[in-house]
Amino acid sequence: MKPGLRVLLRIRITEGHEAEFEELWRAHAETVSRFSDNHGQQLLRQTSESGSYTVLTDWTDEPSFRAFEQSPEQQAYLKRLWAIRAGGEMQLLEVLSEPTPAVTAEA
């Protein structure tokens, strides 16, 4: 099933805790990938502002994402994240179109 919901999360991490956050996120990403309604995730770091990150995750739909948010695994992650988080915001985005990448011809 194609994702119907993309979650965009902007996170600001307290100065000096960037490496800790990246390690925490990578470990948690393995857990998230085991949820059948998760269709991928990315961690992006802003090049112009230290400690600023964007997380993109794709989900089947909003109810499946909300169920994940309430899971014990996510709650444990958030408890650790909040200790090093300086701020952030979340947006839920409906996926309307996702073009297929161009196929290159073999010579």
mmCIF file of N, CA and C in Angstrom:
data_model
loop_
_atom_site.group_PDB
_atom_site.id
_atom_site.type_symbol
_atom_site.label_atom_id
_atom_site.label_comp_id
_atom_site.label_asym_id
_atom_site.label_seq_id
_atom_site.Cartn_x
_atom_site.Cartn_y
_atom_site.Cartn_z
ATOM 1 N N MET A 1 0.837 -1.181 0.000
ATOM 2 C CA MET A 1 0.000 0.000 0.000
ATOM 3 C C MET A 1 0.883 1.244 0.000
ATOM 4 N N LYS A 2 0.526 2.216 -0.818
ATOM 5 C CA LYS A 2 1.293 3.457 -0.892
ATOM 6 C C LYS A 2 0.963 4.331 0.312
ATOM 7 N N PRO A 3 1.957 5.128 0.728
ATOM 8 C CA PRO A 3 1.693 6.018 1.860
ATOM 9 C C PRO A 3 0.668 7.080 1.502
ATOM 10 N N GLY A 4 -0.196 7.387 2.450
ATOM 11 C CA GLY A 4 -1.182 8.435 2.259
ATOM 12 C C GLY A 4 -0.895 9.637 3.132
ATOM 13 N N LEU A 5 0.069 9.479 4.066
ATOM 14 C CA LEU A 5 0.391 10.545 4.998
ATOM 15 C C LEU A 5 1.901 10.687 5.102
ATOM 16 N N ARG A 6 2.366 11.897 4.957
ATOM 17 C CA ARG A 6 3.784 12.213 5.199
ATOM 18 C C ARG A 6 3.833 13.136 6.407
ATOM 19 N N VAL A 7 4.671 12.769 7.366
ATOM 20 C CA VAL A 7 4.845 13.580 8.564
ATOM 21 C C VAL A 7 6.167 14.326 8.428
ATOM 22 N N LEU A 8 6.082 15.646 8.570
ATOM 23 C CA LEU A 8 7.261 16.502 8.520
ATOM 24 C C LEU A 8 7.468 17.044 9.926
ATOM 25 N N LEU A 9 8.596 16.702 10.501
ATOM 26 C CA LEU A 9 8.912 17.118 11.859
ATOM 27 C C LEU A 9 10.196 17.927 11.833
ATOM 28 N N ARG A 10 10.113 19.163 12.283
ATOM 29 C CA ARG A 10 11.307 19.991 12.439
ATOM 30 C C ARG A 10 11.689 19.956 13.912
ATOM 31 N N ILE A 11 12.969 19.665 14.161
ATOM 32 C CA ILE A 11 13.455 19.540 15.535
ATOM 33 C C ILE A 11 14.690 20.412 15.706
ATOM 34 N N ARG A 12 14.720 21.148 16.809
ATOM 35 C CA ARG A 12 15.918 21.883 17.202
ATOM 36 C C ARG A 12 16.483 21.180 18.437
ATOM 37 N N ILE A 13 17.763 20.854 18.364
ATOM 38 C CA ILE A 13 18.436 20.117 19.426
ATOM 39 C C ILE A 13 19.335 21.073 20.206
ATOM 40 N N THR A 14 19.331 20.912 21.512
ATOM 41 C CA THR A 14 20.175 21.732 22.374
ATOM 42 C C THR A 14 21.630 21.606 21.942
ATOM 43 N N GLU A 15 22.311 22.742 21.879
ATOM 44 C CA GLU A 15 23.705 22.770 21.442
ATOM 45 C C GLU A 15 24.544 21.777 22.244
ATOM 46 N N GLY A 16 25.376 21.046 21.516
ATOM 47 C CA GLY A 16 26.240 20.056 22.131
ATOM 48 C C GLY A 16 25.657 18.655 22.184
ATOM 49 N N HIS A 17 24.379 18.516 21.821
ATOM 50 C CA HIS A 17 23.717 17.207 21.877
ATOM 51 C C HIS A 17 23.389 16.660 20.481
ATOM 52 N N GLU A 18 23.950 17.270 19.451
ATOM 53 C CA GLU A 18 23.629 16.859 18.083
ATOM 54 C C GLU A 18 24.008 15.405 17.807
ATOM 55 N N ALA A 19 25.218 15.011 18.166
ATOM 56 C CA ALA A 19 25.660 13.626 17.918
ATOM 57 C C ALA A 19 24.793 12.634 18.697
ATOM 58 N N GLU A 20 24.441 12.992 19.918
ATOM 59 C CA GLU A 20 23.569 12.150 20.737
ATOM 60 C C GLU A 20 22.203 11.974 20.066
ATOM 61 N N PHE A 21 21.651 13.065 19.548
ATOM 62 C CA PHE A 21 20.368 12.981 18.859
ATOM 63 C C PHE A 21 20.464 12.098 17.622
ATOM 64 N N GLU A 22 21.484 12.296 16.806
ATOM 65 C CA GLU A 22 21.615 11.504 15.583
ATOM 66 C C GLU A 22 21.718 10.019 15.895
ATOM 67 N N GLU A 23 22.456 9.673 16.931
ATOM 68 C CA GLU A 23 22.572 8.266 17.326
ATOM 69 C C GLU A 23 21.226 7.742 17.841
ATOM 70 N N LEU A 24 20.546 8.536 18.662
ATOM 71 C CA LEU A 24 19.233 8.163 19.180
ATOM 72 C C LEU A 24 18.247 7.945 18.037
ATOM 73 N N TRP A 25 18.242 8.863 17.065
ATOM 74 C CA TRP A 25 17.309 8.751 15.950
ATOM 75 C C TRP A 25 17.582 7.495 15.120
ATOM 76 N N ARG A 26 18.847 7.240 14.816
ATOM 77 C CA ARG A 26 19.186 6.060 14.002
ATOM 78 C C ARG A 26 18.743 4.765 14.689
ATOM 79 N N ALA A 27 18.963 4.676 15.987
ATOM 80 C CA ALA A 27 18.542 3.469 16.724
ATOM 81 C C ALA A 27 17.019 3.342 16.698
ATOM 82 N N HIS A 28 16.328 4.455 16.882
ATOM 83 C CA HIS A 28 14.860 4.414 16.883
ATOM 84 C C HIS A 28 14.307 4.143 15.482
ATOM 85 N N ALA A 29 15.007 4.593 14.452
ATOM 86 C CA ALA A 29 14.552 4.370 13.076
ATOM 87 C C ALA A 29 14.415 2.883 12.774
ATOM 88 N N GLU A 30 15.290 2.074 13.341
ATOM 89 C CA GLU A 30 15.179 0.623 13.149
ATOM 90 C C GLU A 30 13.876 0.107 13.749
ATOM 91 N N THR A 31 13.516 0.626 14.909
ATOM 92 C CA THR A 31 12.258 0.241 15.557
ATOM 93 C C THR A 31 11.067 0.682 14.717
ATOM 94 N N VAL A 32 11.089 1.928 14.253
ATOM 95 C CA VAL A 32 9.985 2.471 13.458
ATOM 96 C C VAL A 32 9.770 1.642 12.196
ATOM 97 N N SER A 33 10.856 1.208 11.573
ATOM 98 C CA SER A 33 10.745 0.453 10.322
ATOM 99 C C SER A 33 10.022 -0.881 10.497
ATOM 100 N N ARG A 34 9.905 -1.362 11.725
ATOM 101 C CA ARG A 34 9.203 -2.625 11.978
ATOM 102 C C ARG A 34 7.682 -2.450 12.066
ATOM 103 N N PHE A 35 7.201 -1.209 12.076
ATOM 104 C CA PHE A 35 5.761 -0.961 12.063
ATOM 105 C C PHE A 35 5.280 -1.110 10.620
ATOM 106 N N SER A 36 4.326 -1.995 10.392
ATOM 107 C CA SER A 36 3.909 -2.317 9.025
ATOM 108 C C SER A 36 3.317 -1.121 8.279
ATOM 109 N N ASP A 37 2.780 -0.158 8.983
ATOM 110 C CA ASP A 37 2.199 1.014 8.324
ATOM 111 C C ASP A 37 3.211 2.123 8.078
ATOM 112 N N ASN A 38 4.464 1.914 8.442
ATOM 113 C CA ASN A 38 5.514 2.878 8.129
ATOM 114 C C ASN A 38 6.106 2.517 6.779
ATOM 115 N N HIS A 39 6.213 3.522 5.901
ATOM 116 C CA HIS A 39 6.687 3.286 4.537
ATOM 117 C C HIS A 39 7.988 4.013 4.238
ATOM 118 N N GLY A 40 8.744 4.349 5.269
ATOM 119 C CA GLY A 40 10.044 4.975 5.062
ATOM 120 C C GLY A 40 10.207 6.221 5.907
ATOM 121 N N GLN A 41 11.462 6.588 6.093
ATOM 122 C CA GLN A 41 11.789 7.740 6.917
ATOM 123 C C GLN A 41 13.148 8.290 6.520
ATOM 124 N N GLN A 42 13.327 9.563 6.771
ATOM 125 C CA GLN A 42 14.590 10.231 6.476
ATOM 126 C C GLN A 42 14.911 11.208 7.593
ATOM 127 N N LEU A 43 16.197 11.321 7.892
ATOM 128 C CA LEU A 43 16.694 12.339 8.806
ATOM 129 C C LEU A 43 17.545 13.297 7.989
ATOM 130 N N LEU A 44 17.205 14.571 8.046
ATOM 131 C CA LEU A 44 17.915 15.606 7.305
ATOM 132 C C LEU A 44 18.460 16.636 8.286
ATOM 133 N N ARG A 45 19.691 17.092 8.043
ATOM 134 C CA ARG A 45 20.296 18.115 8.900
ATOM 135 C C ARG A 45 20.431 19.401 8.103
ATOM 136 N N GLN A 46 19.993 20.496 8.678
ATOM 137 C CA GLN A 46 20.089 21.793 8.008
ATOM 138 C C GLN A 46 21.549 22.218 7.974
ATOM 139 N N THR A 47 22.029 22.599 6.805
ATOM 140 C CA THR A 47 23.437 22.951 6.659
ATOM 141 C C THR A 47 23.771 24.339 7.202
ATOM 142 N N SER A 48 22.793 25.208 7.286
ATOM 143 C CA SER A 48 23.061 26.586 7.682
ATOM 144 C C SER A 48 22.805 26.880 9.155
ATOM 145 N N GLU A 49 22.278 25.908 9.896
ATOM 146 C CA GLU A 49 21.947 26.156 11.300
ATOM 147 C C GLU A 49 22.223 24.909 12.133
ATOM 148 N N SER A 50 23.239 24.974 12.956
ATOM 149 C CA SER A 50 23.609 23.848 13.804
ATOM 150 C C SER A 50 22.452 23.454 14.714
ATOM 151 N N GLY A 51 22.217 22.158 14.847
ATOM 152 C CA GLY A 51 21.190 21.665 15.744
ATOM 153 C C GLY A 51 19.790 21.649 15.167
ATOM 154 N N SER A 52 19.641 21.982 13.874
ATOM 155 C CA SER A 52 18.318 21.987 13.233
ATOM 156 C C SER A 52 18.192 20.797 12.296
ATOM 157 N N TYR A 53 17.148 20.016 12.521
ATOM 158 C CA TYR A 53 16.911 18.792 11.761
ATOM 159 C C TYR A 53 15.480 18.752 11.242
ATOM 160 N N THR A 54 15.297 17.990 10.175
ATOM 161 C CA THR A 54 13.971 17.678 9.662
ATOM 162 C C THR A 54 13.873 16.165 9.558
ATOM 163 N N VAL A 55 12.769 15.624 10.031
ATOM 164 C CA VAL A 55 12.490 14.196 9.908
ATOM 165 C C VAL A 55 11.254 14.060 9.023
ATOM 166 N N LEU A 56 11.348 13.204 8.023
ATOM 167 C CA LEU A 56 10.217 12.887 7.156
ATOM 168 C C LEU A 56 9.890 11.410 7.340
ATOM 169 N N THR A 57 8.634 11.109 7.597
ATOM 170 C CA THR A 57 8.202 9.718 7.681
ATOM 171 C C THR A 57 6.906 9.556 6.901
ATOM 172 N N ASP A 58 6.775 8.424 6.257
ATOM 173 C CA ASP A 58 5.586 8.117 5.467
ATOM 174 C C ASP A 58 4.798 7.005 6.155
ATOM 175 N N TRP A 59 3.474 7.205 6.189
ATOM 176 C CA TRP A 59 2.566 6.274 6.866
ATOM 177 C C TRP A 59 1.387 5.963 5.963
ATOM 178 N N THR A 60 0.759 4.829 6.209
ATOM 179 C CA THR A 60 -0.412 4.436 5.434
ATOM 180 C C THR A 60 -1.489 5.506 5.513
ATOM 181 N N ASP A 61 -1.762 5.973 6.729
ATOM 182 C CA ASP A 61 -2.811 6.979 6.938
ATOM 183 C C ASP A 61 -2.626 7.604 8.317
ATOM 184 N N GLU A 62 -3.435 8.599 8.622
ATOM 185 C CA GLU A 62 -3.311 9.284 9.911
ATOM 186 C C GLU A 62 -3.627 8.374 11.096
ATOM 187 N N PRO A 63 -4.672 7.536 11.049
ATOM 188 C CA PRO A 63 -4.921 6.649 12.195
ATOM 189 C C PRO A 63 -3.730 5.727 12.513
ATOM 190 N N SER A 64 -3.054 5.216 11.486
ATOM 191 C CA SER A 64 -1.903 4.341 11.751
ATOM 192 C C SER A 64 -0.750 5.142 12.369
ATOM 193 N N PHE A 65 -0.562 6.379 11.933
ATOM 194 C CA PHE A 65 0.473 7.217 12.534
ATOM 195 C C PHE A 65 0.135 7.543 13.989
ATOM 196 N N ARG A 66 -1.118 7.880 14.242
ATOM 197 C CA ARG A 66 -1.535 8.215 15.613
ATOM 198 C C ARG A 66 -1.383 7.002 16.542
ATOM 199 N N ALA A 67 -1.670 5.819 16.039
ATOM 200 C CA ALA A 67 -1.476 4.603 16.838
ATOM 201 C C ALA A 67 0.009 4.425 17.162
ATOM 202 N N PHE A 68 0.869 4.661 16.178
ATOM 203 C CA PHE A 68 2.315 4.596 16.412
ATOM 204 C C PHE A 68 2.742 5.603 17.472
ATOM 205 N N GLU A 69 2.216 6.816 17.395
ATOM 206 C CA GLU A 69 2.581 7.856 18.371
ATOM 207 C C GLU A 69 2.307 7.412 19.807
ATOM 208 N N GLN A 70 1.266 6.617 20.008
ATOM 209 C CA GLN A 70 0.890 6.164 21.342
ATOM 210 C C GLN A 70 1.599 4.876 21.764
ATOM 211 N N SER A 71 2.388 4.298 20.874
ATOM 212 C CA SER A 71 3.045 3.025 21.174
ATOM 213 C C SER A 71 4.099 3.197 22.272
ATOM 214 N N PRO A 72 4.333 2.140 23.040
ATOM 215 C CA PRO A 72 5.371 2.195 24.081
ATOM 216 C C PRO A 72 6.750 2.540 23.505
ATOM 217 N N GLU A 73 7.033 2.055 22.292
ATOM 218 C CA GLU A 73 8.333 2.321 21.670
ATOM 219 C C GLU A 73 8.509 3.815 21.399
ATOM 220 N N GLN A 74 7.478 4.449 20.867
ATOM 221 C CA GLN A 74 7.564 5.876 20.568
ATOM 222 C C GLN A 74 7.607 6.697 21.850
ATOM 223 N N GLN A 75 6.846 6.317 22.838
ATOM 224 C CA GLN A 75 6.844 7.050 24.099
ATOM 225 C C GLN A 75 8.215 6.992 24.781
ATOM 226 N N ALA A 76 8.879 5.846 24.722
ATOM 227 C CA ALA A 76 10.223 5.720 25.296
ATOM 228 C C ALA A 76 11.216 6.607 24.550
ATOM 229 N N TYR A 77 11.109 6.639 23.218
ATOM 230 C CA TYR A 77 11.973 7.500 22.402
ATOM 231 C C TYR A 77 11.742 8.969 22.743
ATOM 232 N N LEU A 78 10.480 9.378 22.819
ATOM 233 C CA LEU A 78 10.168 10.784 23.094
ATOM 234 C C LEU A 78 10.691 11.221 24.454
ATOM 235 N N LYS A 79 10.646 10.345 25.423
ATOM 236 C CA LYS A 79 11.159 10.678 26.749
ATOM 237 C C LYS A 79 12.643 11.039 26.668
ATOM 238 N N ARG A 80 13.398 10.291 25.895
ATOM 239 C CA ARG A 80 14.834 10.577 25.727
ATOM 240 C C ARG A 80 15.044 11.812 24.861
ATOM 241 N N LEU A 81 14.215 11.965 23.814
ATOM 242 C CA LEU A 81 14.354 13.113 22.912
ATOM 243 C C LEU A 81 14.076 14.422 23.635
ATOM 244 N N TRP A 82 13.017 14.465 24.412
ATOM 245 C CA TRP A 82 12.623 15.720 25.074
ATOM 246 C C TRP A 82 13.715 16.256 25.992
ATOM 247 N N ALA A 83 14.576 15.379 26.501
ATOM 248 C CA ALA A 83 15.662 15.820 27.377
ATOM 249 C C ALA A 83 16.716 16.640 26.629
ATOM 250 N N ILE A 84 16.797 16.480 25.296
ATOM 251 C CA ILE A 84 17.820 17.198 24.513
ATOM 252 C C ILE A 84 17.215 18.106 23.448
ATOM 253 N N ARG A 85 15.913 18.193 23.404
ATOM 254 C CA ARG A 85 15.205 18.967 22.393
ATOM 255 C C ARG A 85 15.035 20.412 22.846
ATOM 256 N N ALA A 86 15.326 21.363 21.936
ATOM 257 C CA ALA A 86 15.158 22.781 22.241
ATOM 258 C C ALA A 86 13.860 23.332 21.661
ATOM 259 N N GLY A 87 13.218 22.584 20.780
ATOM 260 C CA GLY A 87 11.970 23.032 20.178
ATOM 261 C C GLY A 87 11.684 22.259 18.911
ATOM 262 N N GLY A 88 10.555 22.580 18.304
ATOM 263 C CA GLY A 88 10.213 21.919 17.061
ATOM 264 C C GLY A 88 8.757 22.092 16.705
ATOM 265 N N GLU A 89 8.411 21.525 15.564
ATOM 266 C CA GLU A 89 7.028 21.567 15.093
ATOM 267 C C GLU A 89 6.784 20.370 14.198
ATOM 268 N N MET A 90 5.517 19.955 14.120
ATOM 269 C CA MET A 90 5.139 18.809 13.301
ATOM 270 C C MET A 90 4.000 19.209 12.377
ATOM 271 N N GLN A 91 4.076 18.722 11.137
ATOM 272 C CA GLN A 91 3.004 18.921 10.172
ATOM 273 C C GLN A 91 2.627 17.570 9.587
ATOM 274 N N LEU A 92 1.321 17.331 9.455
ATOM 275 C CA LEU A 92 0.821 16.130 8.791
ATOM 276 C C LEU A 92 0.409 16.537 7.391
ATOM 277 N N LEU A 93 0.948 15.858 6.389
ATOM 278 C CA LEU A 93 0.725 16.216 4.995
ATOM 279 C C LEU A 93 0.124 15.040 4.237
ATOM 280 N N GLU A 94 -0.947 15.292 3.516
ATOM 281 C CA GLU A 94 -1.572 14.266 2.691
ATOM 282 C C GLU A 94 -0.782 14.132 1.393
ATOM 283 N N VAL A 95 -0.365 12.917 1.072
ATOM 284 C CA VAL A 95 0.384 12.665 -0.158
ATOM 285 C C VAL A 95 -0.608 12.621 -1.319
ATOM 286 N N LEU A 96 -0.489 13.581 -2.235
ATOM 287 C CA LEU A 96 -1.397 13.645 -3.379
ATOM 288 C C LEU A 96 -0.792 13.037 -4.633
ATOM 289 N N SER A 97 0.506 13.225 -4.793
ATOM 290 C CA SER A 97 1.166 12.709 -5.982
ATOM 291 C C SER A 97 2.626 12.459 -5.655
ATOM 292 N N GLU A 98 3.135 11.363 -6.144
ATOM 293 C CA GLU A 98 4.537 11.037 -5.949
ATOM 294 C C GLU A 98 5.066 10.497 -7.273
ATOM 295 N N PRO A 99 5.614 11.393 -8.109
ATOM 296 C CA PRO A 99 6.077 10.974 -9.431
ATOM 297 C C PRO A 99 7.136 9.876 -9.366
ATOM 298 N N THR A 100 7.098 8.996 -10.305
ATOM 299 C CA THR A 100 8.083 7.950 -10.422
ATOM 300 C C THR A 100 9.354 8.528 -11.023
ATOM 301 N N PRO A 101 10.523 8.178 -10.481
ATOM 302 C CA PRO A 101 11.776 8.690 -11.059
ATOM 303 C C PRO A 101 11.938 8.265 -12.516
ATOM 304 N N ALA A 102 12.616 9.094 -13.286
ATOM 305 C CA ALA A 102 12.857 8.787 -14.695
ATOM 306 C C ALA A 102 13.730 7.545 -14.806
ATOM 307 N N VAL A 103 13.434 6.741 -15.795
ATOM 308 C CA VAL A 103 14.234 5.541 -16.061
ATOM 309 C C VAL A 103 15.243 5.889 -17.142
ATOM 310 N N THR A 104 16.509 5.563 -16.872
ATOM 311 C CA THR A 104 17.538 5.843 -17.873
ATOM 312 C C THR A 104 17.682 4.651 -18.806
ATOM 313 N N ALA A 105 17.882 4.933 -20.079
ATOM 314 C CA ALA A 105 18.046 3.876 -21.076
ATOM 315 C C ALA A 105 19.460 3.315 -20.989
ATOM 316 N N GLU A 106 19.556 1.997 -21.065
ATOM 317 C CA GLU A 106 20.887 1.361 -21.049
ATOM 318 C C GLU A 106 21.453 1.422 -22.458
ATOM 319 N N ALA A 107 22.747 1.717 -22.541
ATOM 320 C CA ALA A 107 23.391 1.830 -23.855
ATOM 321 C C ALA A 107 23.788 0.495 -24.397
#
